[in-house]
PDB file of C-alpha atoms in Angstrom:
ATOM      1  CA  ASP L 121      39.420  26.616  32.294  1.00 44.00           C
ATOM      2  CA  SER L 122      35.934  25.449  31.409  1.00 55.00           C
ATOM      3  CA  HIS L 123      34.248  28.821  32.110  1.00 57.00           C
ATOM      4  CA  ASN L 124      36.362  31.222  30.087  1.00 60.00           C
ATOM      5  CA  GLY L 125      38.051  32.782  33.083  1.00 65.00           C
ATOM      6  CA  ALA L 126      34.946  33.164  35.257  1.00 67.00           C
ATOM      7  CA  GLN L 127      35.915  32.906  38.915  1.00 66.00           C
ATOM      8  CA  LEU L 128      32.530  33.195  40.632  1.00 64.00           C
ATOM      9  CA  TRP L 129      29.133  31.861  39.538  1.00 65.00           C
ATOM     10  CA  ILE L 130      25.872  32.927  41.110  1.00 66.00           C
ATOM     11  CA  SER L 131      22.613  31.049  40.696  1.00 67.00           C
ATOM     12  CA  PHE L 132      19.677  33.198  39.682  1.00 68.00           C
ATOM     13  CA  GLY L 133      17.383  31.051  41.799  1.00 67.00           C
ATOM     14  CA  PRO L 134      14.028  30.075  40.337  1.00 72.00           C
ATOM     15  CA  TYR L 135      14.324  32.474  37.409  1.00 74.00           C
ATOM     16  CA  THR L 136      14.890  31.533  33.808  1.00 83.00           C
ATOM     17  CA  PHE L 137      15.815  34.673  31.894  1.00 89.00           C
ATOM     18  CA  ALA L 138      15.694  35.132  28.140  1.00 87.00           C
ATOM     19  CA  LYS L 139      17.944  38.245  28.051  1.00 91.00           C
ATOM     20  CA  CYS L 140      20.000  40.267  30.522  1.00 92.00           C
ATOM     21  CA  THR L 141      21.670  43.666  30.341  1.00 94.00           C
ATOM     22  CA  TRP L 142      24.312  44.642  32.882  1.00 95.00           C
ATOM     23  CA  PHE L 143      25.463  48.176  33.699  1.00 95.00           C
ATOM     24  CA  SER L 144      27.989  47.149  36.347  1.00 94.00           C
ATOM     25  CA  ALA L 145      29.045  44.027  38.250  1.00 92.00           C
ATOM     26  CA  THR L 146      26.086  44.577  40.593  1.00 94.00           C
ATOM     27  CA  ASP L 147      23.393  46.352  38.577  1.00 96.00           C
ATOM     28  CA  GLY L 148      21.457  44.612  35.841  1.00 95.00           C
ATOM     29  CA  PHE L 149      18.064  43.944  34.257  1.00 96.00           C
ATOM     30  CA  CYS L 150      16.727  40.696  32.899  1.00 94.00           C
ATOM     31  CA  ASN L 151      13.507  39.673  31.213  1.00 93.00           C
ATOM     32  CA  ASP L 152      11.856  36.309  30.967  1.00 91.00           C
ATOM     33  CA  ASP L 153      10.270  34.692  27.888  1.00 87.00           C
ATOM     34  CA  PRO L 154       6.762  35.846  26.919  1.00 86.00           C
ATOM     35  CA  ARG L 155       4.022  33.830  28.569  1.00 86.00           C
ATOM     36  CA  SER L 156       0.270  33.571  28.788  1.00 86.00           C
ATOM     37  CA  VAL L 157      -1.333  34.921  31.945  1.00 82.00           C
ATOM     38  CA  PRO L 158      -4.862  33.908  32.961  1.00 84.00           C
ATOM     39  CA  GLY L 159      -7.234  36.786  32.321  1.00 81.00           C
ATOM     40  CA  LEU L 160      -5.045  38.438  29.667  1.00 77.00           C
ATOM     41  CA  THR L 161      -5.551  38.046  25.958  1.00 80.00           C
ATOM     42  CA  SER L 162      -1.952  38.967  25.054  1.00 82.00           C
ATOM     43  CA  LEU L 163       1.371  37.607  26.172  1.00 84.00           C
ATOM     44  CA  GLN L 164       3.288  39.139  29.036  1.00 88.00           C
ATOM     45  CA  VAL L 165       6.992  39.692  29.562  1.00 91.00           C
ATOM     46  CA  ASN L 166       8.397  40.420  33.061  1.00 92.00           C
ATOM     47  CA  VAL L 167      11.391  42.676  33.622  1.00 95.00           C
ATOM     48  CA  PHE L 168      13.465  42.094  36.758  1.00 95.00           C
ATOM     49  CA  LYS L 169      16.243  44.174  38.358  1.00 96.00           C
ATOM     50  CA  THR L 170      19.173  43.314  40.617  1.00 95.00           C
ATOM     51  CA  SER L 171      21.479  45.611  42.571  1.00 96.00           C
ATOM     52  CA  ASP L 172      23.564  42.879  44.140  1.00 93.00           C
ATOM     53  CA  GLY L 173      25.017  41.023  41.182  1.00 90.00           C
ATOM     54  CA  GLY L 174      22.092  38.629  40.779  1.00 89.00           C
ATOM     55  CA  LYS L 175      21.814  37.316  44.329  1.00 88.00           C
ATOM     56  CA  SER L 176      18.303  38.786  44.576  1.00 91.00           C
ATOM     57  CA  TRP L 177      15.868  40.034  41.960  1.00 93.00           C
ATOM     58  CA  GLY L 178      12.841  42.306  42.101  1.00 94.00           C
ATOM     59  CA  LEU L 179      10.043  42.584  39.555  1.00 95.00           C
ATOM     60  CA  VAL L 180      10.183  45.984  37.830  1.00 95.00           C
ATOM     61  CA  SER L 181       7.238  45.545  35.493  1.00 93.00           C
ATOM     62  CA  ALA L 182       5.022  43.156  33.629  1.00 91.00           C
ATOM     63  CA  ILE L 183       4.772  44.259  29.996  1.00 90.00           C
ATOM     64  CA  ASP L 184       1.599  43.624  28.005  1.00 85.00           C
ATOM     65  CA  THR L 185       3.120  42.834  24.598  1.00 82.00           C
ATOM     66  CA  GLU L 186      -0.172  43.482  22.710  1.00 79.00           C
ATOM     67  CA  THR L 187       0.199  40.167  20.878  1.00 79.00           C
ATOM     68  CA  SER L 188      -1.216  36.719  21.577  1.00 76.00           C
ATOM     69  CA  ALA L 189       0.903  34.880  18.992  1.00 72.00           C
ATOM     70  CA  HIS L 190       3.156  32.366  20.785  1.00 72.00           C
ATOM     71  CA  ASP L 191       5.586  32.389  17.847  1.00 69.00           C
ATOM     72  CA  ALA L 192       5.846  36.181  17.769  1.00 73.00           C
ATOM     73  CA  SER L 193       9.221  37.907  17.996  1.00 77.00           C
ATOM     74  CA  ILE L 194       9.180  39.854  21.268  1.00 82.00           C
ATOM     75  CA  ASN L 195      12.223  41.726  22.504  1.00 87.00           C
ATOM     76  CA  VAL L 196      12.974  43.989  25.464  1.00 92.00           C
ATOM     77  CA  TYR L 197      15.762  46.502  24.971  1.00 92.00           C
ATOM     78  CA  VAL L 198      17.280  47.987  28.118  1.00 94.00           C
ATOM     79  CA  LEU L 199      19.350  50.913  26.866  1.00 93.00           C
ATOM     80  CA  SER L 200      20.070  52.449  30.286  1.00 94.00           C
ATOM     81  CA  PRO L 201      18.714  51.953  33.824  1.00 95.00           C
ATOM     82  CA  SER L 202      15.909  54.405  32.908  1.00 95.00           C
ATOM     83  CA  ASP L 203      15.478  53.992  29.119  1.00 94.00           C
ATOM     84  CA  MET L 204      13.749  50.768  28.031  1.00 95.00           C
ATOM     85  CA  TRP L 205      11.824  49.624  24.928  1.00 93.00           C
ATOM     86  CA  PHE L 206       9.896  46.568  23.851  1.00 91.00           C
ATOM     87  CA  ILE L 207       8.854  45.526  20.394  1.00 88.00           C
ATOM     88  CA  SER L 208       6.832  42.643  19.171  1.00 84.00           C
ATOM     89  CA  GLY L 209       6.258  41.269  15.717  1.00 76.00           C
ATOM     90  CA  PHE L 210       4.141  38.459  14.302  1.00 71.00           C
ATOM     91  CA  ALA L 211       4.432  37.986  10.525  1.00 64.00           C
ATOM     92  CA  GLY L 212       1.941  35.072  10.109  1.00 62.00           C
ATOM     93  CA  VAL L 213      -1.722  35.286   9.177  1.00 61.00           C
ATOM     94  CA  GLY L 214      -3.115  38.411  10.803  1.00 60.00           C
ATOM     95  CA  GLN L 215       0.320  39.904  11.158  1.00 62.00           C
ATOM     96  CA  SER L 216       0.740  42.495  13.867  1.00 72.00           C
ATOM     97  CA  GLY L 217       3.294  44.390  15.887  1.00 76.00           C
ATOM     98  CA  SER L 218       3.615  46.684  18.850  1.00 85.00           C
ATOM     99  CA  ILE L 219       6.111  48.983  20.480  1.00 89.00           C
ATOM    100  CA  GLY L 220       6.375  50.476  23.975  1.00 92.00           C
ATOM    101  CA  HIS L 221       8.799  52.869  25.667  1.00 94.00           C
ATOM    102  CA  SER L 222       9.650  53.528  29.289  1.00 96.00           C
ATOM    103  CA  ILE L 223      11.744  56.435  30.580  1.00 95.00           C
ATOM    104  CA  ASP L 224      11.408  55.554  34.292  1.00 96.00           C
ATOM    105  CA  GLY L 225      13.225  52.249  34.423  1.00 94.00           C
ATOM    106  CA  GLY L 226      10.235  50.130  33.349  1.00 93.00           C
ATOM    107  CA  LYS L 227       7.822  51.318  36.025  1.00 93.00           C
ATOM    108  CA  SER L 228       5.438  52.683  33.409  1.00 94.00           C
ATOM    109  CA  TRP L 229       5.152  52.156  29.655  1.00 93.00           C
ATOM    110  CA  THR L 230       3.838  54.296  26.800  1.00 93.00           C
ATOM    111  CA  SER L 231       2.464  52.482  23.764  1.00 90.00           C
ATOM    112  CA  LEU L 232       3.826  53.946  20.518  1.00 90.00           C
ATOM    113  CA  THR L 233       2.151  51.372  18.269  1.00 86.00           C
ATOM    114  CA  SER L 234      -0.421  53.709  16.672  1.00 87.00           C
ATOM    115  CA  THR L 235       2.212  56.452  16.171  1.00 88.00           C
ATOM    116  CA  VAL L 236       4.620  54.047  14.419  1.00 86.00           C
ATOM    117  CA  ASN L 237       1.863  52.443  12.343  1.00 82.00           C
ATOM    118  CA  ALA L 238       0.678  55.860  11.164  1.00 84.00           C
ATOM    119  CA  VAL L 239       4.126  56.557   9.723  1.00 83.00           C
ATOM    120  CA  LEU L 240       4.339  53.063   8.182  1.00 78.00           C
ATOM    121  CA  SER L 241       0.779  53.012   6.808  1.00 74.00           C
ATOM    122  CA  THR L 242       1.851  55.064   3.787  1.00 56.00           C
ATOM    123  CA  ALA L 243       4.696  52.694   2.925  1.00 53.00           C
ATOM    124  CA  PRO L 244       3.935  50.735  -0.252  1.00 49.00           C
ATOM    125  CA  SER L 245       5.042  47.375   1.118  1.00 51.00           C
ATOM    126  CA  ASN L 246       2.753  47.707   4.120  1.00 48.00           C
ATOM    127  CA  SER L 247      -0.478  48.967   2.576  1.00 45.00           C
ATOM    128  CA  GLY L 248      -3.544  47.251   4.005  1.00 47.00           C
ATOM    129  CA  THR L 249      -1.687  45.989   7.088  1.00 47.00           C
ATOM    130  CA  PRO L 250      -3.385  47.306  10.235  1.00 49.00           C
ATOM    131  CA  SER L 251      -0.348  46.793  12.508  1.00 56.00           C
ATOM    132  CA  VAL L 252       3.126  46.238  11.008  1.00 58.00           C
ATOM    133  CA  PRO L 253       5.383  43.639  12.710  1.00 62.00           C
ATOM    134  CA  LEU L 254       8.448  45.331  14.182  1.00 67.00           C
ATOM    135  CA  LEU L 255      11.547  43.179  14.021  1.00 70.00           C
ATOM    136  CA  GLN L 256      14.496  45.115  15.479  1.00 80.00           C
ATOM    137  CA  LEU L 257      15.363  48.300  17.373  1.00 85.00           C
ATOM    138  CA  ALA L 258      18.693  50.069  17.815  1.00 86.00           C
ATOM    139  CA  SER L 259      19.617  53.331  19.431  1.00 88.00           C
ATOM    140  CA  VAL L 260      22.708  55.473  19.069  1.00 86.00           C
ATOM    141  CA  GLY L 261      23.516  59.180  19.349  1.00 85.00           C
ATOM    142  CA  GLY L 262      20.028  60.133  20.548  1.00 87.00           C
ATOM    143  CA  ARG L 263      18.333  58.482  17.576  1.00 88.00           C
ATOM    144  CA  THR L 264      16.220  55.335  17.788  1.00 90.00           C
ATOM    145  CA  TRP L 265      15.863  53.181  14.681  1.00 87.00           C
ATOM    146  CA  LEU L 266      13.183  50.602  13.899  1.00 86.00           C
ATOM    147  CA  LEU L 267      13.338  47.873  11.293  1.00 79.00           C
ATOM    148  CA  PRO L 268       9.786  46.722  10.541  1.00 76.00           C
ATOM    149  CA  GLN L 269       8.536  43.960   8.253  1.00 67.00           C
ATOM    150  CA  GLY L 270       8.899  44.955   4.586  1.00 67.00           C
ATOM    151  CA  GLY L 271      11.446  47.224   3.032  1.00 68.00           C
ATOM    152  CA  ASN L 272      11.106  50.137   5.427  1.00 77.00           C
ATOM    153  CA  LEU L 273      13.299  51.833   8.002  1.00 82.00           C
ATOM    154  CA  ILE L 274      12.107  54.552  10.403  1.00 86.00           C
ATOM    155  CA  ALA L 275      13.837  56.710  13.030  1.00 89.00           C
ATOM    156  CA  SER L 276      12.987  58.972  15.941  1.00 93.00           C
ATOM    157  CA  GLN L 277      15.154  61.672  17.487  1.00 93.00           C
ATOM    158  CA  ASP L 278      12.837  62.476  20.352  1.00 93.00           C
ATOM    159  CA  GLY L 279      12.411  59.199  22.263  1.00 90.00           C
ATOM    160  CA  GLY L 280       9.634  57.898  20.005  1.00 91.00           C
ATOM    161  CA  VAL L 281       7.309  60.903  20.175  1.00 91.00           C
ATOM    162  CA  THR L 282       7.652  61.455  16.420  1.00 92.00           C
ATOM    163  CA  TRP L 283       8.978  59.136  13.697  1.00 91.00           C
ATOM    164  CA  ARG L 284      10.104  59.646  10.114  1.00 90.00           C
ATOM    165  CA  LYS L 285      10.808  57.265   7.271  1.00 87.00           C
ATOM    166  CA  VAL L 286      14.416  56.904   6.276  1.00 84.00           C
ATOM    167  CA  VAL L 287      15.191  56.146   2.673  1.00 78.00           C
ATOM    168  CA  PRO L 288      17.091  52.850   2.754  1.00 73.00           C
ATOM    169  CA  PRO L 289      19.488  51.639   0.002  1.00 71.00           C
ATOM    170  CA  ALA L 290      17.783  50.577  -3.228  1.00 73.00           C
ATOM    171  CA  ASP L 291      18.118  46.843  -2.601  1.00 70.00           C
ATOM    172  CA  PHE L 292      17.239  46.993   1.105  1.00 66.00           C
ATOM    173  CA  GLY L 293      13.721  45.579   0.740  1.00 61.00           C
ATOM    174  CA  ALA L 294      14.866  42.734  -1.532  1.00 64.00           C
ATOM    175  CA  ALA L 295      17.402  41.364   0.957  1.00 61.00           C
ATOM    176  CA  SER L 296      16.487  37.947   2.246  1.00 59.00           C
ATOM    177  CA  SER L 297      17.753  38.860   5.730  1.00 61.00           C
ATOM    178  CA  ARG L 298      18.320  42.297   7.256  1.00 62.00           C
ATOM    179  CA  SER L 299      19.810  43.329  10.580  1.00 64.00           C
ATOM    180  CA  LEU L 300      19.864  46.650  12.382  1.00 64.00           C
ATOM    181  CA  ILE L 301      23.173  47.500  14.021  1.00 66.00           C
ATOM    182  CA  ALA L 302      23.802  50.811  15.805  1.00 63.00           C
ATOM    183  CA  THR L 303      27.249  52.340  15.337  1.00 61.00           C
ATOM    184  CA  GLN L 304      28.712  55.714  16.162  1.00 57.00           C
TER     185      GLN L 304
END
């Protein structure tokens, strides 16, 4: 059994996806890797949807990631067929980050970058940084958590409209590697 019990394999055609999220055997969303698009100054990520198990795909949206750094960390989070997020983070020279939220299945996006940066601008480890790189996002129990660069942690209970800093454990910022995992 070379495919761990898989009985049926379907080719996704010409697409090369970076990440997929499935809600049933037929319904799923995938996004491709960020890429440069002529005429745009920032990278774009496309989100696709299938309703037939991957036999056919339709473009849902093209996300402007608000970053031009090819080595940036850019992630799309599909939490439900209607609730989607994207975050980007570049921690090199001229570090920057962005965040967007969609509540209509990716058809339209709201940038939350300035709202998040306003909360983070008072954090000591981020002073002087115009746009803080966002590294990870997790959502559980109606609360969305963001793990930005530095020793900070912020959360929103209203879909990203407002954010508040969360006091992390004392050694949180000193950790060489941190991960954000949502649990009940």
